[in-house]
mmCIF file of C-alpha atoms in Angstrom:
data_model
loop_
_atom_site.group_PDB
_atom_site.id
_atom_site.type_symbol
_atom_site.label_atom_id
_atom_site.label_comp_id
_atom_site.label_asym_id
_atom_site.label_seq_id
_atom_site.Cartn_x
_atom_site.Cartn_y
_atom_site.Cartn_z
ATOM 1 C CA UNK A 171 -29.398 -0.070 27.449
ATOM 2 C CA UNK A 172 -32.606 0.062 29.317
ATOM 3 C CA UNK A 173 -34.152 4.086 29.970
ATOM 4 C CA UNK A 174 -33.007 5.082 27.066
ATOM 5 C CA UNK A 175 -29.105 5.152 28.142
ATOM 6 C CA UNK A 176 -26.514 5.121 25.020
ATOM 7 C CA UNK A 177 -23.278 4.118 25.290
ATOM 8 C CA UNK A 178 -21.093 6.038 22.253
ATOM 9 C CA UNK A 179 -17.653 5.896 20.921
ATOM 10 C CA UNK A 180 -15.672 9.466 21.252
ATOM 11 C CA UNK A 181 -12.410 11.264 20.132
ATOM 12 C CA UNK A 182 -10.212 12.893 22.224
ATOM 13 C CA UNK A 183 -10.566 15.963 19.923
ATOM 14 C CA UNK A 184 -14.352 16.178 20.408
ATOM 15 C CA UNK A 185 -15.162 19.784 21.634
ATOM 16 C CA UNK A 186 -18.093 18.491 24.028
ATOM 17 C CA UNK A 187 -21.270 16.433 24.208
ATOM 18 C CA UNK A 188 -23.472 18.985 23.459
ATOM 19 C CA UNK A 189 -27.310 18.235 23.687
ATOM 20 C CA UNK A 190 -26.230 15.013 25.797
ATOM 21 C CA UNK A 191 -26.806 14.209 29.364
ATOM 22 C CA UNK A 192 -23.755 12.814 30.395
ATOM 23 C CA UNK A 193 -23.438 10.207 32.814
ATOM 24 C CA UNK A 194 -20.431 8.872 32.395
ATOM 25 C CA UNK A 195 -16.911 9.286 30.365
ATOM 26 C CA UNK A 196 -14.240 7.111 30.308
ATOM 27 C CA UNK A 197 -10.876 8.316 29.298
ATOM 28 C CA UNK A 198 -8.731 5.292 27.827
ATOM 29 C CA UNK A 199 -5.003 5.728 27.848
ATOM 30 C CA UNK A 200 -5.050 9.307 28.678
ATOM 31 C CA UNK A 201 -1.585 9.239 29.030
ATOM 32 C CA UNK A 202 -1.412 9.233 25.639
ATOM 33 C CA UNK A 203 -2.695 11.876 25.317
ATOM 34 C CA UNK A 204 -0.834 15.361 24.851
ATOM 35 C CA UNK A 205 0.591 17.235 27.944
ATOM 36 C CA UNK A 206 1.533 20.555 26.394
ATOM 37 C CA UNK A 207 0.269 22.826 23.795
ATOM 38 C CA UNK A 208 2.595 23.426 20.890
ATOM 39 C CA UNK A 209 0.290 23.545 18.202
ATOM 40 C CA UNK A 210 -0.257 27.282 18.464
ATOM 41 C CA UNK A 211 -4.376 27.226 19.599
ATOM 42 C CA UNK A 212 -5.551 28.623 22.716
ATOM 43 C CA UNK A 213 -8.052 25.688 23.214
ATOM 44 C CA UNK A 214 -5.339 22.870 22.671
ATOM 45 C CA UNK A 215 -6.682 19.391 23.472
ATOM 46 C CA UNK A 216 -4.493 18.357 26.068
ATOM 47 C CA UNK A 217 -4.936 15.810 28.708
ATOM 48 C CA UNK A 218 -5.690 18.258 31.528
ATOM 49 C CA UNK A 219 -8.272 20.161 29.389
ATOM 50 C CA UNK A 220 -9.709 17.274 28.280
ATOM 51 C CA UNK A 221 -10.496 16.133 31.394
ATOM 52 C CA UNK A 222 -11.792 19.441 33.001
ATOM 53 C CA UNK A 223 -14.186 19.517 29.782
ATOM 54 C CA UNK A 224 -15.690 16.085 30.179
ATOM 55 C CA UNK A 225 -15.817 16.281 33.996
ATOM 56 C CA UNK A 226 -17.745 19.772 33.637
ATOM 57 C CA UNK A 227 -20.940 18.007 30.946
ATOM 58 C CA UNK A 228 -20.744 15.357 33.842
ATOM 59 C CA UNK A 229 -21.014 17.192 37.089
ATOM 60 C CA UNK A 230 -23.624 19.667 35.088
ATOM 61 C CA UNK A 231 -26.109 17.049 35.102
ATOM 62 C CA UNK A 232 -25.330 13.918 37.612
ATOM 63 C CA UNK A 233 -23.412 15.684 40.322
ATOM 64 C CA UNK A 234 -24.248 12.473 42.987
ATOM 65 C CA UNK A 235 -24.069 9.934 40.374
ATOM 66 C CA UNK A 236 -22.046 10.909 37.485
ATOM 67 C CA UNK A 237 -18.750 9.199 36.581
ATOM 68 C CA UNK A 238 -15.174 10.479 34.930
ATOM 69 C CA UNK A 239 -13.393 7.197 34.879
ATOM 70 C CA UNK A 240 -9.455 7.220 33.516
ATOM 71 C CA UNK A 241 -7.291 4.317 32.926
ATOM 72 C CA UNK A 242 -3.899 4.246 31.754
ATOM 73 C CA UNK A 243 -0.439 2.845 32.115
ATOM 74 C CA UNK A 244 2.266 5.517 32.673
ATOM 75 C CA UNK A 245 4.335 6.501 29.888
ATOM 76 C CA UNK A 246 6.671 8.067 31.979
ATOM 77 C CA UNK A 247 7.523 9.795 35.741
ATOM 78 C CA UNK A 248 4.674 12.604 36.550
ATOM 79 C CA UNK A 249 2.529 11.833 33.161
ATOM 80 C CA UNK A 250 -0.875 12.478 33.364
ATOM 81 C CA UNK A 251 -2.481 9.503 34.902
ATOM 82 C CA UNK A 252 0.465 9.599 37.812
ATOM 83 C CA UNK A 253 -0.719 13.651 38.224
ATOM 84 C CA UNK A 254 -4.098 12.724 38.612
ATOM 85 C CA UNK A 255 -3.760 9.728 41.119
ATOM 86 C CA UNK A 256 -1.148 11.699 43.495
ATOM 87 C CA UNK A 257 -3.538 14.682 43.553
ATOM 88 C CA UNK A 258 -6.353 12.674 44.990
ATOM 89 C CA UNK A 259 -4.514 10.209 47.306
ATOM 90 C CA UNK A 260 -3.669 11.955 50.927
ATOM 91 C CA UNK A 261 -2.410 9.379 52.609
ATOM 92 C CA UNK A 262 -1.710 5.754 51.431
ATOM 93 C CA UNK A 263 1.225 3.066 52.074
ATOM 94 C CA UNK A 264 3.564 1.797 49.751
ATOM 95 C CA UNK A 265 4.801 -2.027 49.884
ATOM 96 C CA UNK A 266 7.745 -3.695 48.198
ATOM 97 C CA UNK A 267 7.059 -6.995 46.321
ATOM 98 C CA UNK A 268 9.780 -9.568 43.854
ATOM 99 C CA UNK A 269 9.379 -12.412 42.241
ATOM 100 C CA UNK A 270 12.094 -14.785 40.693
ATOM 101 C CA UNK A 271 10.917 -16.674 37.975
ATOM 102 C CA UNK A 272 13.058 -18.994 35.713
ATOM 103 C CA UNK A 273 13.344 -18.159 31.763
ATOM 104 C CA UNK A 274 13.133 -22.137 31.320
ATOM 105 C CA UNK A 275 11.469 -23.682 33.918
ATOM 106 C CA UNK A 276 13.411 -27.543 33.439
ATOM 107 C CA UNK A 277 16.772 -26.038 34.092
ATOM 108 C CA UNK A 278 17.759 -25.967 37.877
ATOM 109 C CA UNK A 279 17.543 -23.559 40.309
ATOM 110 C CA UNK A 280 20.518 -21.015 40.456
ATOM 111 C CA UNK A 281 21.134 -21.442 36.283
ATOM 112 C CA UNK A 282 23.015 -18.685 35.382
ATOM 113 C CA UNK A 283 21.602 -15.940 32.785
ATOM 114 C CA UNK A 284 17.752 -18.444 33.178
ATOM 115 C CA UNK A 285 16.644 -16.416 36.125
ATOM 116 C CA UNK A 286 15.290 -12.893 36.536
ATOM 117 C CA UNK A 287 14.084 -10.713 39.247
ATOM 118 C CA UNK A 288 10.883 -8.459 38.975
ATOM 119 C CA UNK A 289 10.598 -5.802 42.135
ATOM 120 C CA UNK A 290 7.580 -3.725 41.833
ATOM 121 C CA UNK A 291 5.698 -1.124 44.338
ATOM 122 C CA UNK A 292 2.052 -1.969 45.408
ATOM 123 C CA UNK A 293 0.426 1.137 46.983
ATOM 124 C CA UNK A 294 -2.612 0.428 49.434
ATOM 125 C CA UNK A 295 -4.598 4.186 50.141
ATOM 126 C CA UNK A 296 -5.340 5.410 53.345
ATOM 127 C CA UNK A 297 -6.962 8.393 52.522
ATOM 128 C CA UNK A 298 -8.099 11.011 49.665
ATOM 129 C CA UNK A 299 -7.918 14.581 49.227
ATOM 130 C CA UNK A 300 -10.964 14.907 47.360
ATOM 131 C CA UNK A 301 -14.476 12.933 48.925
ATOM 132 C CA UNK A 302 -16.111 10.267 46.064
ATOM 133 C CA UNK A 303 -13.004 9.344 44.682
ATOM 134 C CA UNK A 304 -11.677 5.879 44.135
ATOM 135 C CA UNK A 305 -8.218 5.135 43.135
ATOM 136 C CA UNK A 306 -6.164 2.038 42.142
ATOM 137 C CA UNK A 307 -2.384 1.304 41.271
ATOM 138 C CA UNK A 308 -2.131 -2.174 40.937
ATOM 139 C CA UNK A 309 0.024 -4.985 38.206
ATOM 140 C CA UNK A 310 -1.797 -5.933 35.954
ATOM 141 C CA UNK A 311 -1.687 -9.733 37.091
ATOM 142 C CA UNK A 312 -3.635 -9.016 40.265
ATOM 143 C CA UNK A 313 -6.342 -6.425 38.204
ATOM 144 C CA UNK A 314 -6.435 -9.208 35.503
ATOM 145 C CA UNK A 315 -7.343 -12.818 37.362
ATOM 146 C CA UNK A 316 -6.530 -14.283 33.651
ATOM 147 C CA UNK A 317 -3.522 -13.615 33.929
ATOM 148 C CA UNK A 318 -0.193 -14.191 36.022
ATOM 149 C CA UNK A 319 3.660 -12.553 36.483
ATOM 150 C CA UNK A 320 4.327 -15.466 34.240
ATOM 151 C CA UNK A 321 2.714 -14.457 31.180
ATOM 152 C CA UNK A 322 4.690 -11.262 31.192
ATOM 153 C CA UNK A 323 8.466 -12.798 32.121
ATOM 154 C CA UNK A 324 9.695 -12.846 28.506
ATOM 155 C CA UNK A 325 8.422 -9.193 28.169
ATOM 156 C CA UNK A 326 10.644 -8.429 31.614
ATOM 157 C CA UNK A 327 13.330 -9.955 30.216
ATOM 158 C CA UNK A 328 14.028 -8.952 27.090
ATOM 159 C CA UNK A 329 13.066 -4.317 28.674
ATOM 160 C CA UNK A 330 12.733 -4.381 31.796
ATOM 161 C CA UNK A 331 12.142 -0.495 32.253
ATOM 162 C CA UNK A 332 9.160 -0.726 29.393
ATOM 163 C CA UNK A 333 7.698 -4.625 30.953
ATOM 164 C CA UNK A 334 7.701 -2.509 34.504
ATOM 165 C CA UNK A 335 5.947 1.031 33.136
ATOM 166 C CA UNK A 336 3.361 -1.578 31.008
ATOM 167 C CA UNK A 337 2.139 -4.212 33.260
ATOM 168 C CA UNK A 338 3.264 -3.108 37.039
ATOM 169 C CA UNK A 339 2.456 0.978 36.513
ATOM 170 C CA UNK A 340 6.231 1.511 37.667
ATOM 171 C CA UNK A 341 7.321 4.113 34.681
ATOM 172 C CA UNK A 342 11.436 5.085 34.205
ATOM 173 C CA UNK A 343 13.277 7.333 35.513
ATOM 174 C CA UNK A 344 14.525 9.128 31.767
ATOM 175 C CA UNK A 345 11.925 10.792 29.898
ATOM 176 C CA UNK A 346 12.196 10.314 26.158
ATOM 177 C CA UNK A 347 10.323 13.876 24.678
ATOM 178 C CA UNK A 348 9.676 15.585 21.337
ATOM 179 C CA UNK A 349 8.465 19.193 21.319
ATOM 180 C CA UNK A 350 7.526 21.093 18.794
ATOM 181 C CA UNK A 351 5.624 24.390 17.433
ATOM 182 C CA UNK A 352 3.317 24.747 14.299
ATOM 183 C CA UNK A 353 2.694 27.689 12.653
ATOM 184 C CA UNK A 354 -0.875 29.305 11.932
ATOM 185 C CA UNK A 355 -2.423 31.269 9.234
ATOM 186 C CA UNK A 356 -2.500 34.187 11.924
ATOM 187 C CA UNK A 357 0.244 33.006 14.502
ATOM 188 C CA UNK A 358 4.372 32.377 14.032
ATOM 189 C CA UNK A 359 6.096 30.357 16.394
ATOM 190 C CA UNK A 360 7.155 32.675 19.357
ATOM 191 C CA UNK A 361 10.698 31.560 19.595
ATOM 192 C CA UNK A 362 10.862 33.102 23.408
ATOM 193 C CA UNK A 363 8.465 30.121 24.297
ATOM 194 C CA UNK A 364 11.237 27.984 22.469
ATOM 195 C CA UNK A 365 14.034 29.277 24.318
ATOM 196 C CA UNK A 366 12.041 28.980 28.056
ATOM 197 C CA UNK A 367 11.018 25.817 27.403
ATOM 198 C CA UNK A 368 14.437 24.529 26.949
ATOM 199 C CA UNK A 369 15.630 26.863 29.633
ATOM 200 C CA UNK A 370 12.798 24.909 31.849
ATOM 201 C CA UNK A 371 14.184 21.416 31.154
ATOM 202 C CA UNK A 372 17.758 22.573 32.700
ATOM 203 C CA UNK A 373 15.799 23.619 35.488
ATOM 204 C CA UNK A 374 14.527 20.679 35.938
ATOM 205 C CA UNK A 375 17.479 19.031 36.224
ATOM 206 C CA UNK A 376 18.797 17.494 32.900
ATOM 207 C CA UNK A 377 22.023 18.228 32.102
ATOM 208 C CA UNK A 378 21.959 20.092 28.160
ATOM 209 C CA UNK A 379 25.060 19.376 26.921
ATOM 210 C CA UNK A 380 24.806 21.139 23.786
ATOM 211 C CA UNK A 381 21.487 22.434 21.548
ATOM 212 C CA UNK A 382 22.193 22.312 17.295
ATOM 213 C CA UNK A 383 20.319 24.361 15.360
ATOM 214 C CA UNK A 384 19.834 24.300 11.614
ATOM 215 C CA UNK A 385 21.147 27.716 9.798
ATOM 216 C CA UNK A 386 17.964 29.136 9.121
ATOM 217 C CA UNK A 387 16.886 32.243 11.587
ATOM 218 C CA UNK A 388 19.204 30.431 14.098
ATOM 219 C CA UNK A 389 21.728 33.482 15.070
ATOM 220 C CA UNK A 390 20.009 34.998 17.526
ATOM 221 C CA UNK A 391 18.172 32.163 19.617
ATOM 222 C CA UNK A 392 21.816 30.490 19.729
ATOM 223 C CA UNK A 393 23.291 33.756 21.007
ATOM 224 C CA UNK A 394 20.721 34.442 23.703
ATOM 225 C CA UNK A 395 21.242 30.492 24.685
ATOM 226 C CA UNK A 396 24.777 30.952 25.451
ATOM 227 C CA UNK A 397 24.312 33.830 27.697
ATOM 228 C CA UNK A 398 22.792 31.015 29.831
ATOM 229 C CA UNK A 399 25.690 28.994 29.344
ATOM 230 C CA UNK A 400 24.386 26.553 26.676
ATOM 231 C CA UNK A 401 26.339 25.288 24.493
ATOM 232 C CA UNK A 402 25.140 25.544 21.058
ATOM 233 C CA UNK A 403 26.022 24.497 17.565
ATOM 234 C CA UNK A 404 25.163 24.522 13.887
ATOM 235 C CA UNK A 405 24.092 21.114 12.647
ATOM 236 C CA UNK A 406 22.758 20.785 9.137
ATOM 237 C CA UNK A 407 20.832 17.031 9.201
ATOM 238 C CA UNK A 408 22.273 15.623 5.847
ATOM 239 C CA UNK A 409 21.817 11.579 4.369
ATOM 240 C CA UNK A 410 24.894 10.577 6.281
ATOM 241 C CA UNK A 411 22.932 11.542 9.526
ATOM 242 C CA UNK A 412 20.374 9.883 8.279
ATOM 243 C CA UNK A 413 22.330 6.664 7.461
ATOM 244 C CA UNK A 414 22.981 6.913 11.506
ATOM 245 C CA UNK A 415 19.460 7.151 12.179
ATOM 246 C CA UNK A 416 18.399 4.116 9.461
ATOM 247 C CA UNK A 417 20.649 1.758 11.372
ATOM 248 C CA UNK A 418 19.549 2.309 14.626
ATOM 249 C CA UNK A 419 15.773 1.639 13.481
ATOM 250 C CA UNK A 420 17.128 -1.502 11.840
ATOM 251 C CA UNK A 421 18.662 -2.948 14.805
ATOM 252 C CA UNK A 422 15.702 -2.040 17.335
ATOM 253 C CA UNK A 423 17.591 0.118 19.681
ATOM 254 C CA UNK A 424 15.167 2.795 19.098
ATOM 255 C CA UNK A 425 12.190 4.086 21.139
ATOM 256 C CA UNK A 426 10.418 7.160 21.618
ATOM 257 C CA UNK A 427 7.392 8.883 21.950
ATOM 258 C CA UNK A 428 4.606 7.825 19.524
ATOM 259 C CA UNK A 429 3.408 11.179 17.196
ATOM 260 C CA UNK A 430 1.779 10.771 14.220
ATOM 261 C CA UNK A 431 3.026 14.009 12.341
ATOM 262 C CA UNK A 432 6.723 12.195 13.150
ATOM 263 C CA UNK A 433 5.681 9.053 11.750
ATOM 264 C CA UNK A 434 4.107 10.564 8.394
ATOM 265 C CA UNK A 435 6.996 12.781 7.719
ATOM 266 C CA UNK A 436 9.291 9.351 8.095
ATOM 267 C CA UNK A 437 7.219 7.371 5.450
ATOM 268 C CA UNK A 438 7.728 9.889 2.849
ATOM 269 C CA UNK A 439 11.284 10.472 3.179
ATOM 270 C CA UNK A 440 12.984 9.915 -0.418
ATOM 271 C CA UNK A 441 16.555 9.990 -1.687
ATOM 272 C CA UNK A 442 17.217 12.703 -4.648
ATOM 273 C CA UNK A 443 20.635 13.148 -6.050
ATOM 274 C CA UNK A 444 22.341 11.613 -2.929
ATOM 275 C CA UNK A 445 20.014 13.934 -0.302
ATOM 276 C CA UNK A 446 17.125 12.955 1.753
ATOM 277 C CA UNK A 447 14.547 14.939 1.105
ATOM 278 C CA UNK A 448 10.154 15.476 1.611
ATOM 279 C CA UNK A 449 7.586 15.591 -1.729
ATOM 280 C CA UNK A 450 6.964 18.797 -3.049
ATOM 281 C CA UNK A 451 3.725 19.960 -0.440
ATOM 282 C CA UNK A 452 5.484 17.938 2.638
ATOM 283 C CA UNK A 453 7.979 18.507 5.293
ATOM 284 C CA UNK A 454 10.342 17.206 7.214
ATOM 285 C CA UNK A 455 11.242 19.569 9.957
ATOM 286 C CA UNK A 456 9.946 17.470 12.395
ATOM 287 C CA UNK A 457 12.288 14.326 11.376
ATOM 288 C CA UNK A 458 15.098 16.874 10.538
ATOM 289 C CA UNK A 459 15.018 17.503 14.358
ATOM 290 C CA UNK A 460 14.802 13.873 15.493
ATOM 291 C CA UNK A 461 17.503 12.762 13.164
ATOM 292 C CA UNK A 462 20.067 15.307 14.884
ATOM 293 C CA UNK A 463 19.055 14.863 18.174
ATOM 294 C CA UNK A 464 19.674 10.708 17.499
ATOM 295 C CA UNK A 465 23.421 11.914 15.911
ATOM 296 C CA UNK A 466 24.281 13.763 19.083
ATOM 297 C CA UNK A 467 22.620 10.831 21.241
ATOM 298 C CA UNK A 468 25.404 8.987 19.137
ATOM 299 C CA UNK A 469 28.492 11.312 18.772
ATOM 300 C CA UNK A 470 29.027 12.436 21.650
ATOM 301 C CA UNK A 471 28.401 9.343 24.140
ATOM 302 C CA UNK A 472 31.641 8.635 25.851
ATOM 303 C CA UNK A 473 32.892 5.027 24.502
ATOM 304 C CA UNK A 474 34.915 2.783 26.951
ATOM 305 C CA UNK A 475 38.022 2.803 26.393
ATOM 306 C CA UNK A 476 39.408 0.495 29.301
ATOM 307 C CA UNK A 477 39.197 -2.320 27.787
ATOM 308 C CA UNK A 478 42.595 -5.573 26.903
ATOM 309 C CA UNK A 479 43.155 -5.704 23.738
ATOM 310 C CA UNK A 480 45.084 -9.686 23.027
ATOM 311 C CA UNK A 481 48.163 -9.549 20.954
ATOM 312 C CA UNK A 482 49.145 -12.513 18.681
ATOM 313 C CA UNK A 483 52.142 -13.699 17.519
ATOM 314 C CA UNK A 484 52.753 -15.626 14.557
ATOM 315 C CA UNK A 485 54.054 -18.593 16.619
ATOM 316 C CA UNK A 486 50.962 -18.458 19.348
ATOM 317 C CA UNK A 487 48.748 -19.371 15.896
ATOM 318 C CA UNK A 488 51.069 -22.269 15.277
ATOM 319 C CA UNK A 489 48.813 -25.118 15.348
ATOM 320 C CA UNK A 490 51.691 -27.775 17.236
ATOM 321 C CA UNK A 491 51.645 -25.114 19.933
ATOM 322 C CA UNK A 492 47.986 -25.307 20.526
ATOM 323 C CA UNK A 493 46.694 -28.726 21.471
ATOM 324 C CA UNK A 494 42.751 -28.159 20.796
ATOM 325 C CA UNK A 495 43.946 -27.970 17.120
ATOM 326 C CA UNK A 496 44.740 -31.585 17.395
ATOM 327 C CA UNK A 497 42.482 -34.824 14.779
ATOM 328 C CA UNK A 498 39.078 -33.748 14.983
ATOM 329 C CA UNK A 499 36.694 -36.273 13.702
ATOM 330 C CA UNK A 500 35.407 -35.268 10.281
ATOM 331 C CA UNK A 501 37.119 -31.984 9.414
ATOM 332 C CA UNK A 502 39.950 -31.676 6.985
ATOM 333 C CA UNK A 503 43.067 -29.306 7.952
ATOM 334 C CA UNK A 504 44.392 -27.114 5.814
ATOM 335 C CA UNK A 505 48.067 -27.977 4.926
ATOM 336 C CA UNK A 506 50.631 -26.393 7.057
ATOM 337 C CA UNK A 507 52.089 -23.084 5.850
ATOM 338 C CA UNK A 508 55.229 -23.583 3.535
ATOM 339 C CA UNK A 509 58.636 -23.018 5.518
ATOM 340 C CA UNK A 510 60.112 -19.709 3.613
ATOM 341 C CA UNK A 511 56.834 -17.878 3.922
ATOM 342 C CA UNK A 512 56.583 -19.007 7.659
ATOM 343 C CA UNK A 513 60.208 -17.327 8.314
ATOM 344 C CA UNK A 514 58.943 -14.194 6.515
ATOM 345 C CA UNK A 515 55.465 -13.878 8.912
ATOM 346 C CA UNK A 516 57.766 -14.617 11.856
ATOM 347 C CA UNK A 517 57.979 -12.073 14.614
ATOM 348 C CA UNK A 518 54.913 -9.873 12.314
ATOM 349 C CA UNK A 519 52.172 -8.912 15.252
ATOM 350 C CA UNK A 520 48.708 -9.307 14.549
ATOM 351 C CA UNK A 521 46.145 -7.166 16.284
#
């Protein structure tokens, strides 16, 4: 650009723009980017020091003019881009909008299972905490002029909770999380930090109905866990668990935070000798965990068990008792069963 101004490309990782005069930063997606430190460092890149660092080389050097711009959908309630807009907004009022729009718009009105509902919160600020601050919560069919509700109504339909955190900055309620601790060359994992942090999430409010722990160095974290009154068990992740885990990938009815060290432990999963198991300098701690947490997601959900369960009789099959069975253009019947094996079926219930 003109005066010499360059516009360049970062990483979230960077450790700062040293030797530049730094104008401006924008921060795509932070909410993507981590919230905690588990990896062991002091100087952890997470979203909150990320931000401090950037906003520091900008305020250094254009404190009237300089910019620290974020943008993000939220990934969930109280991520980082939601923590950042409630602590500048004082004051502001929130409004309740709908639409109904029809899956198939030459159907009538009133169609049942064609029409769907999309309620969303628009906030309009009154007032900030902090002076030169601007702040914006809007759908992204009013940010967008391109675009409508519309364009997003199949995306509504078919996950609501994800179309709603995407496009109208409305995240859900349940937070999916994975948390874990590396190791370093000069630093183990401190397995009190393990044991508060899961401490913290009761706290919080979710109900732990049981932690599982492999058998390695378990004993004593499982010990100290039920003196809080958590449940815990032993739970060695074997293929059968991960047979579980296979089929709910295969039918979609899996989401979850996106982390790369997850995803490359995954891909190099490997059967040997009827176990899953990692190649020779990988791991798969990190999936070990997932897996089990998905098999208690799955074990011990409460399945309804009010439910009718129709009882047939031989002669309720009969096909002179049931008229719909009568000539139907272009099929063939099947002859009628012979009489002496009819008399043995008779009165056998079929379930």
């Amino acid at each position: 650009f003109n005066k010499a101004i360059t516009v360049h490309s970062g990483h979230s990782e960077r450790e700062a723009w040293e030797g530049y005069n730094v104008i401006a930063v924008i921060l795509d997606e932070i909410s993507g980017f981590a919230t905690e430190n588990t990896t062991g460092h002091d100087q952890a890149k997470t979203a909150d020091a990320i931000y401090d660092m950037y906003r520091g080389s900008v305020v250094s050097r254009f404190p009237d003019y300089g910019k620290v711009i974020l943008l993000s959908f939220p990934r969930f309630k109280n991520d980082p881009i939601q923590k950042f807009y409630d602590s500048v907004v004082a004051e502001k009022e929130t409004i309740i909008r709908s639409k109904t729009m029809k899956m198939d718009d030459n159907l009538p009105d009133g169609t049942e299972g064609n029409e769907i509902t999309v309620e969303w919160e628009e906030d309009h600020i009154i007032s900030y905490t902090i002076p030169k601050t601007y702040a914006l919560k809007r759908p992204t069919w009013e940010i967008n002029p391109t675009k409508t509700i519309e364009n997003f109504k199949v995306e509504f339909y078919k996950n609501m909770p994800d179309a709603l955190s995407r496009f109208a900055c409305m995240p859900p309620e349940a937070v999916d999380a994975v948390r874990f601790w590396t190791p370093t060359a000069d630093k183990s994992v401190d397995f009190t930090e393990v044991k508060d942090y899961i401490l913290s999430l009761r706290s919080a409010g979710f109900n732990i109905r049981v932690c599982t722990f492999d058998r390695w160095n378990s004993h004593d974290m499982m010990q100290q866990l039920k003196q809080y009154g958590i449940n815990t068990e032993t739970l060695s992740v074997a293929k059968k668990h991960y047979d579980d885990m296979a089929m709910v990938v295969l039918e979609e009815r899996l989401t979850g935070p996106h982390i790369p060290l997850l995803i490359d432990e995954l891909l190099q999963l490997k059967i040997m000798r009827d176990r899953v198991d990692h190649p020779r300098k990988g791991s798969k701690d990190l999936a070990d965990a997932v897996c089990g947490s998905i098999y208690n997601a799955i074990s011990r959900t409460k399945t309804n068990s009010i439910g009718e369960i129709e009882v047939h009789t031989y002669d309720s099959l009969k096909r002179d008792n049931e008229p719909e069975y009568g000539r139907r253009m272009n099929v063939i019947d099947p002859p009628p069963m012979p009489k002496h094996l009819a008399d043995v079926i008779e009165g056998m219930e079929i379930v």
